[in-house]
PDB file of C-alpha atoms in Angstrom:
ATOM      1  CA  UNK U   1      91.897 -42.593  49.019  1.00 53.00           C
ATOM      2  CA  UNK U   2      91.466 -46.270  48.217  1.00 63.00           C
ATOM      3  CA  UNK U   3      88.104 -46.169  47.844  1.00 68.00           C
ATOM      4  CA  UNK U   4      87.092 -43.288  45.624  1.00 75.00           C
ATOM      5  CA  UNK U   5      90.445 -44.605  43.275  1.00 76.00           C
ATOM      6  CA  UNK U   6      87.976 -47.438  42.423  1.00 80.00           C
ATOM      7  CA  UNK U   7      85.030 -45.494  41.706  1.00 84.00           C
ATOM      8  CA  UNK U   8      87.668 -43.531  39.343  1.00 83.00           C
ATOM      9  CA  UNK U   9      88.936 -46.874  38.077  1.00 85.00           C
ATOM     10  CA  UNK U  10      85.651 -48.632  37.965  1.00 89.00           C
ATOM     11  CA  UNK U  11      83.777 -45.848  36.144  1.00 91.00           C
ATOM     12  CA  UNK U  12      86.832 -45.524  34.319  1.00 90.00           C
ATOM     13  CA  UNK U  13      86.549 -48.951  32.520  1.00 91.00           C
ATOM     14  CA  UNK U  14      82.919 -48.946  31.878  1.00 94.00           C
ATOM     15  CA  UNK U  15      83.511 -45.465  29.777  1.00 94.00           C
ATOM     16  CA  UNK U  16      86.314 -46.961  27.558  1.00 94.00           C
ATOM     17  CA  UNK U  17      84.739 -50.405  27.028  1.00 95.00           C
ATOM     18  CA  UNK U  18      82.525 -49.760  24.874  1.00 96.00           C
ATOM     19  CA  UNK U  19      84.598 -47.049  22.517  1.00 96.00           C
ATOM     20  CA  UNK U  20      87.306 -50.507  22.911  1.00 96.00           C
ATOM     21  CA  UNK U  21      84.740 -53.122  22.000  1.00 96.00           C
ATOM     22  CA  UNK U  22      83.707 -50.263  18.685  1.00 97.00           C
ATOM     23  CA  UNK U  23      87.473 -50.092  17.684  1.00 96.00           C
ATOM     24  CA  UNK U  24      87.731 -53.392  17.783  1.00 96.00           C
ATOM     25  CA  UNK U  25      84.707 -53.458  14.698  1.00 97.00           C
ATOM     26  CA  UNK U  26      85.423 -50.874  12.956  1.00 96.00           C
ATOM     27  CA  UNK U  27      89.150 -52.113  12.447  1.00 95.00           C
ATOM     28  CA  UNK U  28      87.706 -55.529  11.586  1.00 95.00           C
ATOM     29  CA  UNK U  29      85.449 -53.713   8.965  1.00 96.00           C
ATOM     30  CA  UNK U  30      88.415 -51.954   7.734  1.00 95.00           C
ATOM     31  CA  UNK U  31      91.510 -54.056   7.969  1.00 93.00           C
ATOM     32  CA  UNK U  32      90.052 -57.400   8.057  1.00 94.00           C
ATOM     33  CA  UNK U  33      91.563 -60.333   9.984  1.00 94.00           C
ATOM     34  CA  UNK U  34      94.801 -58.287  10.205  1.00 95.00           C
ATOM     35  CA  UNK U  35      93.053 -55.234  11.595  1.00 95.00           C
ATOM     36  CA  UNK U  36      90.847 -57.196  14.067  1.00 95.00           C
ATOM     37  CA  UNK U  37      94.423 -59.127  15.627  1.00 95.00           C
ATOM     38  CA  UNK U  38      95.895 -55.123  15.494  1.00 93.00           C
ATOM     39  CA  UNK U  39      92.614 -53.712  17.555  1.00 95.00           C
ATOM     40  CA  UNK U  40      92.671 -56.791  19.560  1.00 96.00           C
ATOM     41  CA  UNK U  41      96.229 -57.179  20.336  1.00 94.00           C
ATOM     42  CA  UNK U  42      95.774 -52.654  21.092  1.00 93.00           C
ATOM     43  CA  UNK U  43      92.879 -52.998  23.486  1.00 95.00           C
ATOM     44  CA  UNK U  44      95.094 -55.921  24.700  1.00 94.00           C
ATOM     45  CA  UNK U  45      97.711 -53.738  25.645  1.00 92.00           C
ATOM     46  CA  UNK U  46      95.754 -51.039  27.040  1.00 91.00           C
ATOM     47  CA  UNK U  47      93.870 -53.106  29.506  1.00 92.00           C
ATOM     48  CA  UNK U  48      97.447 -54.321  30.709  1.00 91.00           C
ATOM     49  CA  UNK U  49      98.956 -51.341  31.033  1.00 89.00           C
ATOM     50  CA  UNK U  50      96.212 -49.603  33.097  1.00 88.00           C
ATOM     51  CA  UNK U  51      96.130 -52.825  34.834  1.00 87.00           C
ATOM     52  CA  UNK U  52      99.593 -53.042  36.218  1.00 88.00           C
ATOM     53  CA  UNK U  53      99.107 -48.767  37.107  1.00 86.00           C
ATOM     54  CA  UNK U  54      95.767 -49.807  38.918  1.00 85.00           C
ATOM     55  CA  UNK U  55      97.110 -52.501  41.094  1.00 87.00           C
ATOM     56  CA  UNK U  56     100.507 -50.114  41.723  1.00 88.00           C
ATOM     57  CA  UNK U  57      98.535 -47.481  42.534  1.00 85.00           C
ATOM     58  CA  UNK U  58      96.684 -50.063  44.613  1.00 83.00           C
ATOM     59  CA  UNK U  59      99.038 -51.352  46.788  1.00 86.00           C
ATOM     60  CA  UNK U  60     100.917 -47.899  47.076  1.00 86.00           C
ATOM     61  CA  UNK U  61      97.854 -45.959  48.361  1.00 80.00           C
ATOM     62  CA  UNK U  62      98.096 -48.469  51.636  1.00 82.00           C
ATOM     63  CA  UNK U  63     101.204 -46.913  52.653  1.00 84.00           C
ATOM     64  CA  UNK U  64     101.350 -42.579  51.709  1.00 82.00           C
ATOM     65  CA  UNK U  65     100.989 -40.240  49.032  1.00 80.00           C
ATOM     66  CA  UNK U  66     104.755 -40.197  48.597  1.00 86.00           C
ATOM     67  CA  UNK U  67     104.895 -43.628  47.684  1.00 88.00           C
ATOM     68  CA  UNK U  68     102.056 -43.341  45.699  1.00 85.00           C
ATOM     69  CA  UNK U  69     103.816 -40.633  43.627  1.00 88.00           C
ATOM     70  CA  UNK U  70     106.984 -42.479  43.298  1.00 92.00           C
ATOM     71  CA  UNK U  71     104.941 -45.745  42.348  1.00 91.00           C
ATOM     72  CA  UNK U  72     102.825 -43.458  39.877  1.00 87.00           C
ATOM     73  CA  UNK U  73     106.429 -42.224  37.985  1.00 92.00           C
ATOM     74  CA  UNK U  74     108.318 -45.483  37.847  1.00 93.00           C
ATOM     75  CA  UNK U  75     104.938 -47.581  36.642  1.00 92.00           C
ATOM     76  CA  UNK U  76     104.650 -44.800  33.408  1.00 89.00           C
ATOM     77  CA  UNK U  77     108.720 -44.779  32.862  1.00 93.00           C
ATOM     78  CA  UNK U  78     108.651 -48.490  33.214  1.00 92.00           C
ATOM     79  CA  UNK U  79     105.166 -48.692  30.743  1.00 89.00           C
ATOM     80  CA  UNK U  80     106.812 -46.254  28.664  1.00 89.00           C
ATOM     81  CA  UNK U  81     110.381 -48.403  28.300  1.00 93.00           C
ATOM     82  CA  UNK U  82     107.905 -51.774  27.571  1.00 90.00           C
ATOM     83  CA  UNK U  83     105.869 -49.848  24.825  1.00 86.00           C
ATOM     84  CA  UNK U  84     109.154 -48.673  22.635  1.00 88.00           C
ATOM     85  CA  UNK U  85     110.335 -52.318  23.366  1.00 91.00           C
ATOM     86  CA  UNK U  86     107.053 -53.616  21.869  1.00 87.00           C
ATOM     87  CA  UNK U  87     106.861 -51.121  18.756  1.00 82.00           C
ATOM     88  CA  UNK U  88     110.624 -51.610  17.944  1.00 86.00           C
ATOM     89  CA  UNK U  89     110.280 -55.556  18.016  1.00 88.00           C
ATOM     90  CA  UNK U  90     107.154 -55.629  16.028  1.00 84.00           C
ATOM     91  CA  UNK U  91     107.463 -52.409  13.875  1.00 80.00           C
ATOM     92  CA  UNK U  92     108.096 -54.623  10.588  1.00 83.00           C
ATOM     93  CA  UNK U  93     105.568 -57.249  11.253  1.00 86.00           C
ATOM     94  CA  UNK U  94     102.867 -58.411   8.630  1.00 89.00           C
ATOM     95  CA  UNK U  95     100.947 -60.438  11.615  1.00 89.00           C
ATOM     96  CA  UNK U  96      98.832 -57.443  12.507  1.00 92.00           C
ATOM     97  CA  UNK U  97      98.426 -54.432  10.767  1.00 92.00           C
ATOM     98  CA  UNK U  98     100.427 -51.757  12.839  1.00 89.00           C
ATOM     99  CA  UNK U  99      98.497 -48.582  11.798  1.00 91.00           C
ATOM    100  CA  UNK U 100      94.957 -49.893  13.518  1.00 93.00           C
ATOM    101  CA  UNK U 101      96.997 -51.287  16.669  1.00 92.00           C
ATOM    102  CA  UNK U 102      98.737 -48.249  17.277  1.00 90.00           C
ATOM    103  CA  UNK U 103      95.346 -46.098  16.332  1.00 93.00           C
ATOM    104  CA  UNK U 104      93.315 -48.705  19.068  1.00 94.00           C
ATOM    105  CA  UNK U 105      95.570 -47.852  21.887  1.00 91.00           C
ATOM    106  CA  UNK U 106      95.960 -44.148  21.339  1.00 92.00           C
ATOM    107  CA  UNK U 107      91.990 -43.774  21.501  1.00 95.00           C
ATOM    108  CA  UNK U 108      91.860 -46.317  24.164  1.00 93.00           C
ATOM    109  CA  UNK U 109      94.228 -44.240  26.317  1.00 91.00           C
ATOM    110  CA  UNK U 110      92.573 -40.649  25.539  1.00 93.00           C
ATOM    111  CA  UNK U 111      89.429 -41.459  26.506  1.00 95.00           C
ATOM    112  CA  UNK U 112      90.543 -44.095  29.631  1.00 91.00           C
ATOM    113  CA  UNK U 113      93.036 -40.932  30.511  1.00 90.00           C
ATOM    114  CA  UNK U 114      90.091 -38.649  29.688  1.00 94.00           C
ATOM    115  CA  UNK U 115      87.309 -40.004  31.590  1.00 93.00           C
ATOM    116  CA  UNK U 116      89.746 -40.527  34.574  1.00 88.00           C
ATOM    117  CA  UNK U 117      90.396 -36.719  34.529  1.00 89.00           C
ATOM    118  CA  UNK U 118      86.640 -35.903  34.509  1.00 92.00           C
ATOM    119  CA  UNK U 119      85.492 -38.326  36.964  1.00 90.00           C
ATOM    120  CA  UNK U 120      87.992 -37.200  39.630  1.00 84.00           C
ATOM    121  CA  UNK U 121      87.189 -33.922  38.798  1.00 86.00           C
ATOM    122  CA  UNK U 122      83.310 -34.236  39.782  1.00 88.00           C
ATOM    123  CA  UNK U 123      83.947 -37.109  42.360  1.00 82.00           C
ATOM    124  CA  UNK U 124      83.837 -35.492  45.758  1.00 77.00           C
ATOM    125  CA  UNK U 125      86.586 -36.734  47.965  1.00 68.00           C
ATOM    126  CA  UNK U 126      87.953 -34.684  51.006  1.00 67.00           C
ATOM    127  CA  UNK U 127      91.432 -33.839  50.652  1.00 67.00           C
ATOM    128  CA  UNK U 128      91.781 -32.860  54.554  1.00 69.00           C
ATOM    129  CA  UNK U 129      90.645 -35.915  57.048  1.00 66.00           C
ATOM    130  CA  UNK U 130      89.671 -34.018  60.032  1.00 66.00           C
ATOM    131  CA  UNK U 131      91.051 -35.539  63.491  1.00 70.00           C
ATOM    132  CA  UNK U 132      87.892 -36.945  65.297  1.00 66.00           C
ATOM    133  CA  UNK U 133      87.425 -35.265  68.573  1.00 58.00           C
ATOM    134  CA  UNK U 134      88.586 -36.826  71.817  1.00 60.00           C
ATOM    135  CA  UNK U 135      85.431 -36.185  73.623  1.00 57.00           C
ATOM    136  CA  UNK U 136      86.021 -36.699  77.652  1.00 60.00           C
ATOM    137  CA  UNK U 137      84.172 -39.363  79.254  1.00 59.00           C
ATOM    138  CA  UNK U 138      81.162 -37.523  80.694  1.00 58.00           C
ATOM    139  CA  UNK U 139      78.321 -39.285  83.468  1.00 62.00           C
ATOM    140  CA  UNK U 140      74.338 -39.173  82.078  1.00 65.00           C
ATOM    141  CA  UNK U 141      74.290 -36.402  84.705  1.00 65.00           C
ATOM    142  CA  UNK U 142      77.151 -34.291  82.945  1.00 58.00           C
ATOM    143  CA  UNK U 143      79.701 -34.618  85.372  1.00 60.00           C
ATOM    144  CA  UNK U 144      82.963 -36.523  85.107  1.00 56.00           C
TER     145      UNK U 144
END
């Protein structure tokens, strides 16, 4: 399972870096310095996010696909808590403007959530790991 998550996460990135890295100009074009910081501080926030679920999901796969599930619902309740904490704290703020931060992350997280979806879909990984057979120790002359 470890391995083909970082295909999926590897793939992943190099999908939604480019659509970050074109957010991040056309909210420059459009909102100036203030829209560059809000893109910025957005694709920011994304790559953290998907960070802390990628090294979660990481460290969970070692141990069973319980834990992985458990680790996979507290990492989004505990994302979801930090992002209302950040959007309450800096709803009235004239640092950034608000409109392209919050419009960098949601496109940042369709397509990262997007191309995730699509690339597990076509990746082939077994879901059944056949026991290896326990073949007896036979002589070169086929008897035991």
């Amino acid at each position: 399972m470890l391995a083909s998550y970082a295909v999926i996460l590897r793939r992943s990135a190099l999908v939604t870096a480019p659509v970050a890295v074109a957010m991040i100009a056309l909210s420059g074009i459009v909102g100036g310095s203030k829209g560059l910081v809000g893109a910025l501080l957005g694709v920011g926030l994304a790559i953290v996010f998907f960070g802390i679920s990628a090294l979660a999901m990481a460290r969970a796969a070692r141990h069973s696909p319980q834990v992985m599930m458990v680790t996979a619902i507290v990492t989004y309740l505990v994302k979801i808590l930090a992002l209302l904490f950040i959007v309450a704290k800096y709803s009235g703020t004239t640092a950034f403007n608000g409109k392209l931060f919050g419009l960098t992350v949601i496109v940042c997280v369709i397509v990262w959530t997007t191309s995730q979806a699509v690339i597990s879909a076509k990746l082939k990984v077994p879901y059944v790991e056949p026991e290896k057979l326990k073949v007896p120790y036979a002589e070169p002359d086929g008897k035991r």
